[in-house]
XYZ file of C-alpha atoms in Angstrom:
487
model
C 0.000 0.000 0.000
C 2.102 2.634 -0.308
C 1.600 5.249 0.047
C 1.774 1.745 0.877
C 0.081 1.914 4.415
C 3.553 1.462 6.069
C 4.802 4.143 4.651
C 2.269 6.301 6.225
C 2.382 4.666 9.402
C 6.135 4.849 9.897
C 6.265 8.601 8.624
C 3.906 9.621 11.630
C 5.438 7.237 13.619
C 8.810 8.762 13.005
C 10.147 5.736 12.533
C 12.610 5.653 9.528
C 11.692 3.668 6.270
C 13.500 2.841 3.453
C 13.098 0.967 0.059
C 11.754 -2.155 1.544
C 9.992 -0.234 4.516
C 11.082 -0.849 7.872
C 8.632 -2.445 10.244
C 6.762 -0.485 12.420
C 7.596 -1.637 15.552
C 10.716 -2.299 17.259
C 10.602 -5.028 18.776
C 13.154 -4.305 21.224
C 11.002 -1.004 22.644
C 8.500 -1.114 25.826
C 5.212 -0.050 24.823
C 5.074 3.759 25.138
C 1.807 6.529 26.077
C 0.821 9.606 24.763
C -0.869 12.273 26.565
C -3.145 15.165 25.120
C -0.240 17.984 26.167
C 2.089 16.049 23.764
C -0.871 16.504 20.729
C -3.450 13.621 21.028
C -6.326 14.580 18.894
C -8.919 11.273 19.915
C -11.150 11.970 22.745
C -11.482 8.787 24.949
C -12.610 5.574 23.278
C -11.539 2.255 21.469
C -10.559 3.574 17.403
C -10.532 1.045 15.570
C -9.308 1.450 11.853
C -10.885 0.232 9.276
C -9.828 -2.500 7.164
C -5.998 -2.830 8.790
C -6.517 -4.602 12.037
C -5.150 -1.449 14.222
C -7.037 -0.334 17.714
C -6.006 2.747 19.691
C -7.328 2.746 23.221
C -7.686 6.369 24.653
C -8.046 6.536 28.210
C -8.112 9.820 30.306
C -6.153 11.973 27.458
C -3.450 8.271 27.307
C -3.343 6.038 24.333
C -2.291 2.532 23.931
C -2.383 0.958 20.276
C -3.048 -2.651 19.325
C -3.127 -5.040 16.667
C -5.877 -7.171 16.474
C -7.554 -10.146 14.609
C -10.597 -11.764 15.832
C -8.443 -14.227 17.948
C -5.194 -12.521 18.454
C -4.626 -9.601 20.424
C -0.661 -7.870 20.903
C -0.055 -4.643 21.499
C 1.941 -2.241 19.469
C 4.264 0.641 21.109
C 4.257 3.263 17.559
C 1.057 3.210 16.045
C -1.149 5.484 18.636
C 1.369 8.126 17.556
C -1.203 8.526 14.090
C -3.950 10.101 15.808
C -1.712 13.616 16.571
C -2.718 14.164 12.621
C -6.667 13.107 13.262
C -10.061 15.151 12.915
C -12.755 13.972 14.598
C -16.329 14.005 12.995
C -19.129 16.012 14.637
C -20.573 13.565 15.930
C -17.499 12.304 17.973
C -17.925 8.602 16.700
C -15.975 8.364 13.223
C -12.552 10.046 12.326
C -10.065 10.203 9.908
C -6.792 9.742 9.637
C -5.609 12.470 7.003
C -1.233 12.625 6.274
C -0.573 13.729 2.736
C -1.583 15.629 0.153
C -2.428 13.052 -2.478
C -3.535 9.947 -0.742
C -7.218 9.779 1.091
C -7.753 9.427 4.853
C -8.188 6.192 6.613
C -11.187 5.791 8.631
C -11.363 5.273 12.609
C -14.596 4.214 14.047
C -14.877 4.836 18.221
C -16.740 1.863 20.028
C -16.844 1.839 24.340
C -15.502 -1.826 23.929
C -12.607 -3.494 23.061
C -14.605 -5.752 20.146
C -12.712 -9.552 19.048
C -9.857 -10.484 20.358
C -8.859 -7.638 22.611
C -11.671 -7.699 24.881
C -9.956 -10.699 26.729
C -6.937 -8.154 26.600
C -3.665 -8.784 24.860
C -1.287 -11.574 25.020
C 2.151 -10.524 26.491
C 4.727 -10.114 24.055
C 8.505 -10.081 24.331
C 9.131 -6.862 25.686
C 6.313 -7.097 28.254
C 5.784 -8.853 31.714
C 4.460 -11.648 31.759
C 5.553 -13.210 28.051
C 6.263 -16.448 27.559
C 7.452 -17.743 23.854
C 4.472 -20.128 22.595
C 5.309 -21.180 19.076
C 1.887 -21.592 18.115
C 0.590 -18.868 19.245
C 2.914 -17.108 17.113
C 1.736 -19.065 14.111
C -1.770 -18.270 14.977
C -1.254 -14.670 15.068
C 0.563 -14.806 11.583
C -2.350 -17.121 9.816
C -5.290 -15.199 11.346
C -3.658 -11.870 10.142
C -3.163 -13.479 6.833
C -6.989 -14.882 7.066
C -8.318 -11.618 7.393
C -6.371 -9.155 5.942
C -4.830 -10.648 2.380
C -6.406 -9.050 -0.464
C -6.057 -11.657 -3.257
C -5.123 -15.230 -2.421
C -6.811 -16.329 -5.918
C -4.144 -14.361 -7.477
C -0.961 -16.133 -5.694
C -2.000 -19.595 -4.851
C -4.061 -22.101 -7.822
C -6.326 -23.216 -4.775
C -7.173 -19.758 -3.420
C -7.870 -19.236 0.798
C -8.873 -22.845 0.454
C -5.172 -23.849 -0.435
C -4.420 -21.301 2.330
C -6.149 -23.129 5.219
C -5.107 -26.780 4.171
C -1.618 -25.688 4.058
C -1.679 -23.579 7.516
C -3.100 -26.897 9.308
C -0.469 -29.179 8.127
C 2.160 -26.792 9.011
C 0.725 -26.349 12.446
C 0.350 -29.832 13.038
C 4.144 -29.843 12.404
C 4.783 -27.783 15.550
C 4.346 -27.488 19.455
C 4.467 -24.469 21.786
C 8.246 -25.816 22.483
C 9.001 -26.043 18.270
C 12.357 -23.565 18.118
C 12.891 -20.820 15.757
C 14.335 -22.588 12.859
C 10.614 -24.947 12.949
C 8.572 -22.193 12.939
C 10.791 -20.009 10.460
C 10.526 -23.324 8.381
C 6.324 -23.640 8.605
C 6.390 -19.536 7.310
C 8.640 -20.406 4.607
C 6.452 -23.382 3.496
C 3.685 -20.572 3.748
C 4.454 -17.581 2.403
C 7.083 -18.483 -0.507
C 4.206 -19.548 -2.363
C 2.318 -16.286 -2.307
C 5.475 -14.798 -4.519
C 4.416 -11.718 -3.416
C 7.209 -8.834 -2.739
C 5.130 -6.924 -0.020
C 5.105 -10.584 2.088
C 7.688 -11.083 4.707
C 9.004 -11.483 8.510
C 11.858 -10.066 10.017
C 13.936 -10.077 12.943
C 14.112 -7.700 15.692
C 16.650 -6.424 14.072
C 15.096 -5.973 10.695
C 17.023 -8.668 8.865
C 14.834 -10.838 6.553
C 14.307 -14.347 7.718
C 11.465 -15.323 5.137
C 10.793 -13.037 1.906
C 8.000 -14.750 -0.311
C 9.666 -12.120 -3.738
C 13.438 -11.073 -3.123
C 13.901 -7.906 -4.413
C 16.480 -8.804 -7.773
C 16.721 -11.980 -6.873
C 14.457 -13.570 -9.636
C 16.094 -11.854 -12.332
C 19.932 -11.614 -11.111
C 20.016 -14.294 -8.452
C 21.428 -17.002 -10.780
C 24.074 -14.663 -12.097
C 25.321 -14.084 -8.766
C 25.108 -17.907 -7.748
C 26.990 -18.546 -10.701
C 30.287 -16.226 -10.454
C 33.023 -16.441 -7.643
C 34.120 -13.053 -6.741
C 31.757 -11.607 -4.055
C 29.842 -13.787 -1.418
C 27.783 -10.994 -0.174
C 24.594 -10.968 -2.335
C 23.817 -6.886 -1.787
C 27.482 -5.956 -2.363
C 26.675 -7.737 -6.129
C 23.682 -6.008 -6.488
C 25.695 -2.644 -5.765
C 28.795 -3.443 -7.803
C 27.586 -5.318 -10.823
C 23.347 -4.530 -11.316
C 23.068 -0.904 -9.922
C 26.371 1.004 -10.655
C 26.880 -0.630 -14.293
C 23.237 0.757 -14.886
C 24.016 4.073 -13.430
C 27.013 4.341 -14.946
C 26.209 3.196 -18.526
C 23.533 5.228 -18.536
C 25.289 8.737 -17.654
C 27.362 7.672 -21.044
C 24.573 8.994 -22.785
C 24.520 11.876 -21.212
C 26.300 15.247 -21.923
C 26.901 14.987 -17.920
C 24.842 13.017 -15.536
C 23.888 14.997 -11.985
C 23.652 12.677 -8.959
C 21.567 13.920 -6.160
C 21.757 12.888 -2.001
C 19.030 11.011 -2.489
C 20.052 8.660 -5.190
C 17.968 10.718 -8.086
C 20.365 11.089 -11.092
C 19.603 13.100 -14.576
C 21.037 14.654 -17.581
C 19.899 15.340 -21.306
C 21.877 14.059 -24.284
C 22.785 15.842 -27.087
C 19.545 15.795 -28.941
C 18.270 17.529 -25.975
C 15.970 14.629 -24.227
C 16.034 14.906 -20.632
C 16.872 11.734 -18.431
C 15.803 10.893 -14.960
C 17.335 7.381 -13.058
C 15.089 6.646 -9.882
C 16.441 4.088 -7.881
C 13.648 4.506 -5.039
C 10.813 7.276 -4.491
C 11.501 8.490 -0.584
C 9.425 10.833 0.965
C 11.661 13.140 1.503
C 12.275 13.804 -2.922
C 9.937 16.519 -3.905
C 13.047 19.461 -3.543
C 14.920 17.517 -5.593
C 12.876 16.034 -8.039
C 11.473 19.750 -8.634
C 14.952 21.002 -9.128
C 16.123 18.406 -11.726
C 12.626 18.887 -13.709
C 13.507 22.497 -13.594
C 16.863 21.981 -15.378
C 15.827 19.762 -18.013
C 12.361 21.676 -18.757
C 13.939 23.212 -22.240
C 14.086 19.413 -23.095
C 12.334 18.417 -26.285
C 11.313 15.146 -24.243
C 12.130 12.709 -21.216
C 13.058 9.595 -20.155
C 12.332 8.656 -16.682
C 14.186 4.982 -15.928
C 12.510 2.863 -13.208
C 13.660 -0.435 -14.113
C 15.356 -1.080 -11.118
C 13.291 0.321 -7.836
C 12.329 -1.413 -4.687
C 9.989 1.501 -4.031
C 9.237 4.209 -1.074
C 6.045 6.488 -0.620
C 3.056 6.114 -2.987
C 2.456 10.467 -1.792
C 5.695 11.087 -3.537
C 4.618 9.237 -6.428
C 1.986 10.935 -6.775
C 3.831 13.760 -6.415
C 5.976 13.367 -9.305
C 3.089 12.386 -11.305
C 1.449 16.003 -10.394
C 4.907 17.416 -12.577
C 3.097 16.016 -15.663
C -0.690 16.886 -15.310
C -2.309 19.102 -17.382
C -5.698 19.105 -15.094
C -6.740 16.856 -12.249
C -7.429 13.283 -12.734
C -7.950 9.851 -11.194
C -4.799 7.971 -10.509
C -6.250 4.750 -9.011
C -8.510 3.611 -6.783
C -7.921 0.868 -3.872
C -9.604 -1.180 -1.191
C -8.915 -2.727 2.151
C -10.443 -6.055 2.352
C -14.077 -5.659 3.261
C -14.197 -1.880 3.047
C -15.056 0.374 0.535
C -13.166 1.543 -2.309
C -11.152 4.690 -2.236
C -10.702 6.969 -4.861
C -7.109 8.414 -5.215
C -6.989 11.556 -7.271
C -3.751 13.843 -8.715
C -3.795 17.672 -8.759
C -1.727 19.484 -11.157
C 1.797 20.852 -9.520
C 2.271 24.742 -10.236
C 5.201 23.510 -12.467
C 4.339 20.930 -15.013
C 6.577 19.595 -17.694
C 4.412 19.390 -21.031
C 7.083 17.405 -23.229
C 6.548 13.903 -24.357
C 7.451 10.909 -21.862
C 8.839 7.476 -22.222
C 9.540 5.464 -18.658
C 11.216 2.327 -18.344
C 9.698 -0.215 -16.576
C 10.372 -3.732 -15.396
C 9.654 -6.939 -13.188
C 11.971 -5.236 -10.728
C 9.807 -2.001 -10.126
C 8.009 -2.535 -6.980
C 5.522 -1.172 -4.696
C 5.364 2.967 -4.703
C 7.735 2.738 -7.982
C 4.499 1.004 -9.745
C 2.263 3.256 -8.188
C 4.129 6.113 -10.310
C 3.404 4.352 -13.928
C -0.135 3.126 -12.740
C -0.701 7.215 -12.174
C 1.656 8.257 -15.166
C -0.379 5.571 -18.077
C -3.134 7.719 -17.558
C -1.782 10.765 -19.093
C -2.175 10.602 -23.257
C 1.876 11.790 -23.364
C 3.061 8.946 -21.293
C 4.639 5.950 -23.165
C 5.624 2.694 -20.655
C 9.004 0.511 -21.891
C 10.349 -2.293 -20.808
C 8.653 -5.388 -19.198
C 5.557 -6.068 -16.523
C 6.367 -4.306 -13.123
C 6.375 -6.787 -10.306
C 2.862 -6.154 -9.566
C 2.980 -5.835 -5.270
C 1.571 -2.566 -4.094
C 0.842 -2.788 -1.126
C 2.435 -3.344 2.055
C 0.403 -3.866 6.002
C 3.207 -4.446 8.980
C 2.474 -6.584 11.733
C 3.870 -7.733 14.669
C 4.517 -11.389 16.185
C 4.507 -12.288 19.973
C 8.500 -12.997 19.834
C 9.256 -9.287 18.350
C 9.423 -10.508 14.882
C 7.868 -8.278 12.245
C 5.741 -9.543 9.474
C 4.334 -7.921 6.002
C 1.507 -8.562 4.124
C 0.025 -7.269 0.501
C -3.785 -5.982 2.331
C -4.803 -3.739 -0.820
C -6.575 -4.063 -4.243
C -5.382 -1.212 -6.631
C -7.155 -0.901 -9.703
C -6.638 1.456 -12.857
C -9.097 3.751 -13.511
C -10.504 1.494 -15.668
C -10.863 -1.265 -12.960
C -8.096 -3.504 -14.190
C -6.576 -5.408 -10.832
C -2.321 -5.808 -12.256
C -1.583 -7.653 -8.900
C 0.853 -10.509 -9.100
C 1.079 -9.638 -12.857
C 2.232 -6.134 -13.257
C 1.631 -3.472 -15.519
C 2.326 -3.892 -18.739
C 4.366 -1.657 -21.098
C 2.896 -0.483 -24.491
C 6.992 -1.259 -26.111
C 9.288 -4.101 -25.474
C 12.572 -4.163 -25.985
C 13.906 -7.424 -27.525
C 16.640 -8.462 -25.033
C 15.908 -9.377 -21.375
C 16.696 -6.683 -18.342
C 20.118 -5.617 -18.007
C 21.852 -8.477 -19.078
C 25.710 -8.958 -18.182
C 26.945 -8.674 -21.852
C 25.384 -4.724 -21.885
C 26.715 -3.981 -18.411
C 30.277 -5.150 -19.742
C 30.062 -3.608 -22.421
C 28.704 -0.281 -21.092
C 25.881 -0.323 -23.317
C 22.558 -0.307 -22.603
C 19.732 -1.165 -25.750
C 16.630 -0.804 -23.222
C 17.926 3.232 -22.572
C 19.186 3.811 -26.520
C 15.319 2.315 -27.643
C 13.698 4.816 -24.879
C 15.712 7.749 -26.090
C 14.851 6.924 -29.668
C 10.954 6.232 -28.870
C 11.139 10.196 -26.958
C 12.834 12.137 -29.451
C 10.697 10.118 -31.996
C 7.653 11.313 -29.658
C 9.001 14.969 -29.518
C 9.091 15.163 -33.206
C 5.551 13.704 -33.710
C 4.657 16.554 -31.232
C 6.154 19.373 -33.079
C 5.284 18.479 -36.509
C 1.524 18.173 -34.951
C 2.167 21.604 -33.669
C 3.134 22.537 -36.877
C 0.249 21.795 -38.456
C -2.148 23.184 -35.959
C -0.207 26.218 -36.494
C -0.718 26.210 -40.688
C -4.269 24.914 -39.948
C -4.837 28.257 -37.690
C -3.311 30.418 -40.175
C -5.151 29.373 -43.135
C -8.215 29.727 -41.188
C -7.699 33.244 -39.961
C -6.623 33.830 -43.986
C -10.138 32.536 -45.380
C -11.806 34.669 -42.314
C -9.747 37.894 -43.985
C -10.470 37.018 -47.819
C -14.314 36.251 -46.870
C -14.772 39.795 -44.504
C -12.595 41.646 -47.538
């Protein structure tokens, strides 16, 4: 969800995230209050949000936060820092959770109970008194959460939920409340693999990944770095032979390539088509992105290169997509699981850059980075290149008993046009004919998928001018028959 939903959570949280989102608890952290001096905005009550499992409890101006199923209850020491950004409806029972400029609110309803789970109050976890490690009990909290709040099982597993349920019982039946780590680690690996979904993981306490159902890379690079000897650490050969080659290969194109703090690089060539290579899209960009777009806005055209991003905040997305909008329109629209869809809607930014625009997509852009072409296909000067994006948008943290972390995909995005590209990705209107990145190009310092998107743009750019052209004669010769008629 992204924003995915953790993005917006750890924001607010002020916990840091980065491209493949931290989760939003630590683990290692007693649970924590807030008062009303230090900003609460909820009057007393149980909020619960809709859709996401989350439950703030506001007691005499103090707020404890929860996650809840409706058989698992734990509590959660960040997420009751949301409701400082909160407005309450008039009649005190509904709020909304408002962050960013782009995305829509998310929904609290206020109950006098604790409803589910939570009324029996929460089971201990690590950090707390009273814990004591249960292995199943940590299983249950991960399958119930999975129960309720995974948006498309049909899409990742032949059998659907029902495949879902037989498999959770015969990996629970594996276990006991005694199983160790490496048993229960096993049954979520058995679990979650399947799903192939990049937005689907657990993680340590101290954010390490112990299962991820979709590596980032590894799917289309993994077997290249299996099958060479000189580096052992898999994210050092990401760095050294996928990302820099790319970087660097590109800025060969370039008359001089401009590399930004936050990893946003850009250029034009020589036949004046700007260039912008995103490796994520972090909420802190905007500045940035704005500046570069204000360099290259004499282009004739531009190339924006996404191939390779794990993702960030769907707001600045939506953001960058506001940089090419002539007027306001829909981006997408998405849904919680049992709640009602949300439109999400982009305003024009002050400065908008009116050339053609060719972006390069691929199986390896992810999350908030598919968010952007999802938004961008809608605009008529908008040309998608490359291959299907990885199709995982969105992301819902969770915690376990033990102070792992888990992630789940917990929202349907659909175009405009109510196409659902979960699991398969958006596709790209041109393909290039060789596969992503492949080692011969990076060798070679080529790069065919960049040379075919600079062609396609300054082919675009020229369409655009000899259309402007012949508006222009077309006016002319109009205003000429007006003069020879009133003569």
């Amino acid at each position: 969800m992204k924003i995915s939903f953790i993005n917006t959570l750890i924001l607010l949280a002020v916990v840091s995230g980065t491209a493949t989102s931290q989760p939003l608890r630590n683990a290692a952290a007693r649970p924590t209050r807030r008062t009303q001096e230090e900003g609460l905005a909820l009057p007393d009550g149980i909020w619960t949000f809709r859709g996401y499992g989350y439950t703030i409890s506001v007691t005499n101006g103090t707020a404890t936060a929860f996650e809840e199923t409706d058989t698992t209850c734990i509590t959660n020491p960040n997420l009751h820092m949301l409701i400082s950004s909160s407005q309450v409806e008039e009649n005190g029972n509904v709020a909304k959770l408002t962050a960013y400029r782009f995305v829509p609110y998310f929904v609290l309803d206020k109950t006098d109970s604790f409803q589910a789970a939570c009324a029996n109050g929460p089971t201990p976890t690590v950090d707390e008194d009273g814990y004591t490690r249960d292995a199943l009990e940590i299983f249950d909290v991960l399958d119930q959460t999975f129960v309720e709040h995974f948006a498309h099982f049909e899409n990742h597993l032949e059998g659907g939920m029902s495949e879902w349920v037989m498999k959770t019982m015969e990996e629970r039946n594996k276990l006991i409340s005694d199983s160790a780590d490496e048993e229960l680690l096993s049954a979520f690996d058995s679990l979650l693999v399947p799903l192939d979904d990049y937005h689907t993981w657990v993680k340590d306490e101290n954010n390490d990944f112990l299962v991820w159902s979709h590596p980032f890379l590894a799917s289309t690079f993994q077997n290249e770095f299996e099958q060479q000897n000189d580096l052992n650490d898999w994210e050092m050969y990401q760095q050294d032979n996928i990302i820099s080659p790319w970087r660097e290969n590109a800025g060969s194109y370039m008359t001089s390539l401009t590399l930004e703090e936050s990893g946003l690089a850009w250029g034009k060539t020589t036949e004046n088509i700007g260039y912008m290579w995103l490796q994520t899209v972090p909420n802190a960009f905007a500045p940035e992105f704005e500046g570069a777009l204000v360099a290259l806005n004499d282009t004739d055209a531009l190339v924006i290169d996404i191939r390779i991003n794990a993702g960030g905040s769907d707001e600045t997305a939506l953001l960058i997509a506001s940089y090419f909008a002539s007027k306001p329109f829909l981006a997408f629209t998405k849904q919680a699981v049992g709640e009602d869809v949300v439109e999400v809607n982009v305003q024009p930014s002050e400065k908008v850059y009116n050339g053609p625009v060719v972006m390069i997509i691929s199986r390896e852009t992810y999350s908030a980075a598919e968010t952007l072409p999802l938004a961008m296909m809608q605009l008529p000067q908008v040309t998608l290149l490359g291959r299907n994006t990885g199709g995982s948008y969105s992301e819902l943290p969770k915690t376990l008993p033990n102070g792992w972390a888990f992630s789940l995909f917990a929202e349907v995005y659909l175009s405009p046009d109510g196409v659902d590209y979960d699991h398969v990705g958006i596709p790209p209107e041109i393909l290039p004919e060789v596969e992503l990145l492949p080692l011969s190009e990076r060798e070679g310092g080529t790069d065919s998928w960049l040379e075919l998107a600079l062609t396609t743009a300054e082919e675009s750019a020229n369409a655009t001018s000899d259309t402007v052209a012949v508006h222009a004669s077309l006016l002319w010769l109009t205003l000429l028959l007006l003069f020879v008629v009133v003569v």
